[in-house]
Amino acid sequence: MDHFNYQDGVLHAEDVSLADIAAEVGTPFYVYSTATLTRHYQVFEEALSGMVHLICYAMKANSNLAVIKLLGDLGAGMDVVSGGEYMRAKAAGIPGERIVFSGVGKTRDEMQLALEGGIRQFNVESEPELYQLDKVAQALGKVAPITIRVNPDVDAKTHAKIATGKSENKFGIPIARAVEVYREAAAMPGIEIVGVDVHIGSQLTDLAPYEAAYKLVADLVAQLRSEGITIRRIDLGGGLGIPYVRDNQAPPLPRDYGEIVRRTVGDLGCEIEIEPGRLIAGNAGLLVAETIYVKQGEGRQFLILDAAMNDLIRPAMYDAWHDIVPVIEPAPGVEQTRYDVVGPVCESGDTFAKERVMPPVAAGELVAFRSAGAYGAVMSSEYNSRPMIPEVLVNGDHFAVVRPRPTFDEMLGRDTLPYWMS
């Protein structure tokens, strides 16, 4: 469910016309819906009701400060994967006891930052990281709370670039070695074991891999407890998919996911942590662009937009599908047209869609990319010296720019010439 609908013939974000936003802030831009973000957080709360739990929003999906604060004010924790994300979470008012630090390459500086600023736990991904964290914690006179991320070698049946739970992936410690590594951790003076962590991938559309992985985790918890190792939390990761309006494939509902959690680990007496990102933010955002030209090529038409792969890289990187719709509502029964939807970057990879069947669009008209709230703005760049595009948050009939578009002078001002050129 989202809050992007046609009203009086114009696509709106909640009660704000996208055409009005475009007139004020220019195109392209991202726009997020407060009501949709709130609803998506609440469906997870409902799915885990009756279990002690914390929903830690995976900030890598969308780390705009306004989005983080909105979710934090609803009670969410944060799952961070860098020192920068940690600082963003703290800047948005998230207390350290609600921040989980994940990622395979935590540095000494990042460990120190989190230990000094407060942290719920580190999700440790390797033995070298465990040794390093123990040293850093001891040097600071602190004890680092940890889970160990186990790799269950479960095929999540998702895109190869976003699968994380197979033995060939870089993430976690093989579950067969987990008990041995937990024994090592239990002997370290700078480490406090608080739980077990698992995460098998993103954009999952089948609950069976979750059930298989969580059963393995439940067995591991029983084995660790038999050795006197206290486990009070289970971090189950995130990854539940969203509908991208293609092939009519509907991912599982959060309530059905919640039933899997109850059935597999709900009787272990542990606090449950989950780390949804895409499902909270994905369908809560659009990318809005203007058509620069409609070009007739050899046997195909090109819809050339002012948005490009540097603004939304998912199609170029993952062959990702985004529904593309006109901002002005098409007339009923209008004949569809077939377009290659492309941007202005000087690469053939700057293609959003090929042979996309959609209503006709003319130069100067606006289009919106649905399901663009996750892994859109956060993965954008200034490739081709194109300014980062604005992010806008809508709340009812109000909107605000929550990340402005930089000027060219601001872009150029970040470069400096060496002294011998001045």
GROMACS .gro file of C-alpha atoms in nm, residues 84-382:
model
  299
   84GLY     CA    1   2.873   0.775   0.861
   85GLU     CA    2   2.543   0.593   0.901
   86TYR     CA    3   2.605   0.574   1.276
   87MET     CA    4   2.655   0.952   1.286
   88ARG     CA    5   2.339   1.003   1.081
   89ALA     CA    6   2.141   0.791   1.324
   90LYS     CA    7   2.272   0.986   1.621
   91ALA     CA    8   2.208   1.318   1.442
   92ALA     CA    9   1.846   1.210   1.394
   93GLY     CA   10   1.813   1.154   1.768
   94ILE     CA   11   1.838   0.774   1.776
   95PRO     CA   12   1.992   0.663   2.109
   96GLY     CA   13   2.286   0.426   2.101
   97GLU     CA   14   2.089   0.149   2.271
   98ARG     CA   15   1.871   0.132   1.959
   99ILE     CA   16   2.157   0.118   1.706
  100VAL     CA   17   2.291  -0.212   1.568
  101PHE     CA   18   2.622  -0.204   1.379
  102SER     CA   19   2.644  -0.451   1.089
  103GLY     CA   20   2.887  -0.490   0.797
  104VAL     CA   21   3.190  -0.702   0.710
  105GLY     CA   22   3.456  -0.430   0.722
  106LYS     CA   23   3.421  -0.232   1.044
  107THR     CA   24   3.736  -0.031   1.110
  108ARG     CA   25   3.903   0.044   1.444
  109ASP     CA   26   3.784   0.404   1.419
  110GLU     CA   27   3.424   0.292   1.359
  111MET     CA   28   3.440   0.053   1.652
  112GLN     CA   29   3.571   0.327   1.878
  113LEU     CA   30   3.307   0.572   1.753
  114ALA     CA   31   3.025   0.334   1.841
  115LEU     CA   32   3.170   0.221   2.173
  116GLU     CA   33   3.215   0.579   2.288
  117GLY     CA   34   2.883   0.701   2.151
  118GLY     CA   35   2.675   0.404   2.264
  119ILE     CA   36   2.571   0.092   2.077
  120ARG     CA   37   2.313  -0.182   2.119
  121GLN     CA   38   2.538  -0.446   1.963
  122PHE     CA   39   2.794  -0.518   1.695
  123ASN     CA   40   2.693  -0.792   1.451
  124VAL     CA   41   3.037  -0.951   1.415
  125GLU     CA   42   3.108  -1.103   1.074
  126SER     CA   43   3.451  -1.267   1.109
  127GLU     CA   44   3.713  -1.383   1.358
  128PRO     CA   45   3.959  -1.105   1.264
  129GLU     CA   46   3.684  -0.852   1.335
  130LEU     CA   47   3.614  -1.020   1.670
  131TYR     CA   48   3.983  -0.999   1.772
  132GLN     CA   49   4.001  -0.636   1.666
  133LEU     CA   50   3.686  -0.540   1.852
  134ASP     CA   51   3.813  -0.706   2.169
  135LYS     CA   52   4.135  -0.503   2.150
  136VAL     CA   53   3.955  -0.174   2.084
  137ALA     CA   54   3.709  -0.231   2.366
  138GLN     CA   55   3.981  -0.320   2.616
  139ALA     CA   56   4.187  -0.014   2.517
  140LEU     CA   57   3.884   0.204   2.592
  141GLY     CA   58   3.805   0.025   2.916
  142LYS     CA   59   3.473  -0.093   2.775
  143VAL     CA   60   3.296  -0.415   2.689
  144ALA     CA   61   3.150  -0.455   2.341
  145PRO     CA   62   2.808  -0.625   2.317
  146ILE     CA   63   2.801  -0.862   2.020
  147THR     CA   64   2.608  -1.110   1.817
  148ILE     CA   65   2.794  -1.328   1.570
  149ARG     CA   66   2.650  -1.334   1.221
  150VAL     CA   67   2.626  -1.691   1.104
  151ASN     CA   68   2.611  -1.789   0.738
  152PRO     CA   69   2.361  -2.076   0.712
  153ASP     CA   70   2.437  -2.160   0.345
  154VAL     CA   71   2.072  -2.112   0.252
  155ASP     CA   72   1.982  -2.005  -0.101
  156ALA     CA   73   1.755  -1.701  -0.073
  157LYS     CA   74   1.652  -1.738  -0.439
  158THR     CA   75   1.710  -1.371  -0.508
  159HIS     CA   76   1.939  -1.169  -0.739
  160ALA     CA   77   2.299  -1.289  -0.714
  161LYS     CA   78   2.421  -0.940  -0.623
  162ILE     CA   79   2.194  -0.914  -0.318
  163ALA     CA   80   2.217  -1.272  -0.186
  164THR     CA   81   2.411  -1.289   0.141
  165GLY     CA   82   2.343  -1.629   0.300
  166LYS     CA   83   2.526  -1.872   0.070
  167SER     CA   84   2.864  -2.021   0.157
  168GLU     CA   85   3.029  -1.836  -0.133
  169ASN     CA   86   2.908  -1.494  -0.007
  170LYS     CA   87   3.141  -1.271   0.194
  171PHE     CA   88   2.903  -1.240   0.488
  172GLY     CA   89   2.916  -1.407   0.826
  173ILE     CA   90   3.086  -1.709   0.979
  174PRO     CA   91   2.994  -2.058   0.850
  175ILE     CA   92   2.730  -2.194   1.083
  176ALA     CA   93   2.929  -2.517   1.119
  177ARG     CA   94   3.207  -2.317   1.291
  178ALA     CA   95   2.981  -2.092   1.494
  179VAL     CA   96   3.005  -2.276   1.827
  180GLU     CA   97   3.385  -2.273   1.812
  181VAL     CA   98   3.389  -1.897   1.746
  182TYR     CA   99   3.137  -1.831   2.023
  183ARG     CA  100   3.367  -2.021   2.262
  184GLU     CA  101   3.652  -1.788   2.161
  185ALA     CA  102   3.433  -1.481   2.210
  186ALA     CA  103   3.321  -1.598   2.554
  187ALA     CA  104   3.684  -1.598   2.671
  188MET     CA  105   3.755  -1.241   2.558
  189PRO     CA  106   3.752  -0.974   2.832
  190GLY     CA  107   3.641  -0.698   2.594
  191ILE     CA  108   3.343  -0.891   2.456
  192GLU     CA  109   2.993  -0.957   2.588
  193ILE     CA  110   2.786  -1.210   2.392
  194VAL     CA  111   2.422  -1.104   2.367
  195GLY     CA  112   2.283  -1.304   2.077
  196VAL     CA  113   2.296  -1.460   1.732
  197ASP     CA  114   2.259  -1.283   1.396
  198VAL     CA  115   2.160  -1.412   1.053
  199HIS     CA  116   2.072  -1.238   0.724
  200ILE     CA  117   2.032  -1.427   0.397
  201GLY     CA  118   1.963  -1.160   0.134
  202SER     CA  119   1.739  -0.888  -0.001
  203GLN     CA  120   1.420  -0.879  -0.210
  204LEU     CA  121   1.309  -1.226  -0.102
  205THR     CA  122   0.978  -1.334  -0.252
  206ASP     CA  123   0.954  -1.674  -0.083
  207LEU     CA  124   0.933  -1.748   0.291
  208ALA     CA  125   1.084  -2.098   0.265
  209PRO     CA  126   1.448  -1.978   0.280
  210TYR     CA  127   1.368  -1.781   0.596
  211GLU     CA  128   1.215  -2.086   0.760
  212ALA     CA  129   1.514  -2.302   0.671
  213ALA     CA  130   1.763  -2.045   0.804
  214TYR     CA  131   1.570  -1.971   1.122
  215LYS     CA  132   1.540  -2.341   1.209
  216LEU     CA  133   1.919  -2.367   1.186
  217VAL     CA  134   1.951  -2.063   1.414
  218ALA     CA  135   1.714  -2.219   1.669
  219ASP     CA  136   1.928  -2.533   1.674
  220LEU     CA  137   2.240  -2.319   1.720
  221VAL     CA  138   2.086  -2.131   2.012
  222ALA     CA  139   2.004  -2.459   2.186
  223GLN     CA  140   2.359  -2.583   2.135
  224LEU     CA  141   2.515  -2.260   2.263
  225ARG     CA  142   2.296  -2.261   2.571
  226SER     CA  143   2.393  -2.621   2.642
  227GLU     CA  144   2.751  -2.495   2.669
  228GLY     CA  145   2.656  -2.221   2.914
  229ILE     CA  146   2.664  -1.935   2.661
  230THR     CA  147   2.384  -1.688   2.725
  231ILE     CA  148   2.176  -1.594   2.420
  232ARG     CA  149   1.907  -1.335   2.486
  233ARG     CA  150   1.861  -1.180   2.140
  234ILE     CA  151   1.818  -1.316   1.789
  235ASP     CA  152   1.878  -1.077   1.501
  236LEU     CA  153   1.695  -1.220   1.200
  237GLY     CA  154   1.807  -0.961   0.945
  238GLY     CA  155   1.574  -0.819   0.682
  239GLY     CA  156   1.527  -0.869   0.311
  240LEU     CA  157   1.153  -0.919   0.264
  241GLY     CA  158   1.074  -0.817  -0.094
  242ILE     CA  159   0.840  -0.553  -0.230
  243PRO     CA  160   0.621  -0.565  -0.542
  244TYR     CA  161   0.786  -0.386  -0.833
  245VAL     CA  162   0.470  -0.427  -1.049
  246ARG     CA  163   0.613  -0.688  -1.283
  247ASP     CA  164   0.480  -1.031  -1.369
  248ASN     CA  165   0.215  -0.980  -1.100
  249GLN     CA  166   0.451  -1.141  -0.848
  250ALA     CA  167   0.336  -1.052  -0.496
  251PRO     CA  168   0.598  -1.101  -0.223
  252PRO     CA  169   0.486  -1.248   0.110
  253LEU     CA  170   0.311  -1.021   0.356
  254PRO     CA  171   0.485  -0.916   0.678
  255ARG     CA  172   0.215  -1.092   0.883
  256ASP     CA  173   0.304  -1.421   0.712
  257TYR     CA  174   0.671  -1.352   0.781
  258GLY     CA  175   0.580  -1.291   1.144
  259GLU     CA  176   0.421  -1.635   1.161
  260ILE     CA  177   0.746  -1.791   1.037
  261VAL     CA  178   0.933  -1.609   1.315
  262ARG     CA  179   0.686  -1.734   1.577
  263ARG     CA  180   0.699  -2.090   1.448
  264THR     CA  181   1.078  -2.117   1.430
  265VAL     CA  182   1.226  -1.904   1.710
  266GLY     CA  183   0.929  -1.763   1.898
  267ASP     CA  184   0.956  -2.012   2.186
  268LEU     CA  185   1.323  -1.948   2.266
  269GLY     CA  186   1.260  -1.667   2.513
  270CYS     CA  187   1.475  -1.427   2.309
  271GLU     CA  188   1.415  -1.069   2.207
  272ILE     CA  189   1.364  -1.064   1.832
  273GLU     CA  190   1.536  -0.805   1.613
  274ILE     CA  191   1.461  -0.760   1.245
  275GLU     CA  192   1.623  -0.520   0.997
  276PRO     CA  193   1.377  -0.428   0.720
  277GLY     CA  194   1.482  -0.154   0.481
  278ARG     CA  195   1.345  -0.193   0.130
  279LEU     CA  196   0.996  -0.293   0.244
  280ILE     CA  197   0.967   0.017   0.463
  281ALA     CA  198   1.115   0.270   0.220
  282GLY     CA  199   1.084   0.121  -0.130
  283ASN     CA  200   0.722   0.189  -0.215
  284ALA     CA  201   0.722   0.503   0.000
  285GLY     CA  202   0.914   0.699  -0.266
  286LEU     CA  203   0.901   0.808  -0.628
  287LEU     CA  204   1.156   0.955  -0.867
  288VAL     CA  205   0.999   1.229  -1.078
  289ALA     CA  206   1.161   1.336  -1.406
  290GLU     CA  207   1.079   1.552  -1.707
  291THR     CA  208   1.088   1.429  -2.065
  292ILE     CA  209   1.349   1.625  -2.261
  293TYR     CA  210   1.294   1.466  -2.602
  294VAL     CA  211   1.100   1.189  -2.771
  295LYS     CA  212   1.339   1.054  -3.031
  296GLN     CA  213   1.245   0.824  -3.318
  297GLY     CA  214   1.524   0.572  -3.371
  298GLU     CA  215   1.561   0.284  -3.613
  299GLY     CA  216   1.265   0.066  -3.524
  300ARG     CA  217   1.217   0.209  -3.175
  301GLN     CA  218   1.130   0.526  -2.988
  302PHE     CA  219   1.342   0.673  -2.712
  303LEU     CA  220   1.196   0.865  -2.420
  304ILE     CA  221   1.490   1.083  -2.312
  305LEU     CA  222   1.453   1.209  -1.954
  306ASP     CA  223   1.639   1.460  -1.740
  307ALA     CA  224   1.698   1.184  -1.482
  308ALA     CA  225   1.990   0.948  -1.542
  309MET     CA  226   2.168   0.642  -1.412
  310ASN     CA  227   2.357   0.857  -1.162
  311ASP     CA  228   2.020   0.945  -1.005
  312LEU     CA  229   1.875   0.591  -1.010
  313ILE     CA  230   2.136   0.325  -1.078
  314ARG     CA  231   1.927   0.016  -0.997
  315PRO     CA  232   1.821  -0.061  -1.357
  316ALA     CA  233   2.180  -0.031  -1.486
  317MET     CA  234   2.328  -0.222  -1.191
  318TYR     CA  235   2.068  -0.492  -1.125
  319ASP     CA  236   1.846  -0.486  -1.436
  320ALA     CA  237   1.586  -0.367  -1.186
  321TRP     CA  238   1.229  -0.301  -1.293
  322HIS     CA  239   1.049   0.020  -1.192
  323ASP     CA  240   0.697   0.098  -1.308
  324ILE     CA  241   0.708   0.429  -1.500
  325VAL     CA  242   0.386   0.629  -1.517
  326PRO     CA  243   0.287   0.973  -1.651
  327VAL     CA  244   0.222   1.237  -1.385
  328ILE     CA  245  -0.077   1.360  -1.588
  329GLU     CA  246  -0.334   1.080  -1.580
  330PRO     CA  247  -0.379   0.918  -1.923
  331ALA     CA  248  -0.722   0.929  -2.081
  332PRO     CA  249  -0.922   0.607  -2.038
  333GLY     CA  250  -0.851   0.359  -2.317
  334VAL     CA  251  -0.559   0.557  -2.460
  335GLU     CA  252  -0.348   0.354  -2.701
  336GLN     CA  253  -0.021   0.240  -2.544
  337THR     CA  254   0.321   0.320  -2.691
  338ARG     CA  255   0.649   0.128  -2.671
  339TYR     CA  256   0.957   0.323  -2.553
  340ASP     CA  257   1.318   0.274  -2.455
  341VAL     CA  258   1.330   0.501  -2.148
  342VAL     CA  259   1.679   0.651  -2.117
  343GLY     CA  260   1.875   0.931  -1.954
  344PRO     CA  261   2.127   1.184  -2.088
  345VAL     CA  262   2.448   1.023  -1.953
  346CYS     CA  263   2.693   0.927  -2.228
  347GLU     CA  264   2.670   0.552  -2.177
  348SER     CA  265   2.439   0.294  -2.330
  349GLY     CA  266   2.396   0.161  -1.977
  350ASP     CA  267   2.201   0.477  -1.896
  351THR     CA  268   1.879   0.294  -1.976
  352PHE     CA  269   1.586   0.261  -1.736
  353ALA     CA  270   1.369   0.036  -1.950
  354LYS     CA  271   1.369  -0.123  -2.294
  355GLU     CA  272   1.060  -0.172  -2.506
  356ARG     CA  273   0.846  -0.051  -2.215
  357VAL     CA  274   0.476  -0.040  -2.301
  358MET     CA  275   0.317   0.268  -2.145
  359PRO     CA  276   0.085   0.558  -2.224
  360PRO     CA  277   0.223   0.815  -2.471
  361VAL     CA  278   0.438   1.092  -2.325
  362ALA     CA  279   0.541   1.417  -2.496
  363ALA     CA  280   0.845   1.639  -2.449
  364GLY     CA  281   0.804   1.860  -2.140
  365GLU     CA  282   0.575   1.614  -1.963
  366LEU     CA  283   0.655   1.452  -1.629
  367VAL     CA  284   0.690   1.084  -1.549
  368ALA     CA  285   0.724   0.910  -1.212
  369PHE     CA  286   0.924   0.598  -1.127
  370ARG     CA  287   0.742   0.396  -0.865
  371SER     CA  288   0.911   0.191  -0.591
  372ALA     CA  289   1.208   0.430  -0.587
  373GLY     CA  290   1.225   0.508  -0.215
  374ALA     CA  291   1.490   0.243  -0.141
  375TYR     CA  292   1.839   0.228  -0.294
  376GLY     CA  293   1.765   0.531  -0.510
  377ALA     CA  294   1.896   0.851  -0.358
  378VAL     CA  295   2.146   0.667  -0.136
  379MET     CA  296   2.319   0.511  -0.437
  380SER     CA  297   2.320   0.827  -0.648
  381SER     CA  298   2.631   1.016  -0.755
  382GLU     CA  299   2.751   1.323  -0.943
   0.00000   0.00000   0.00000
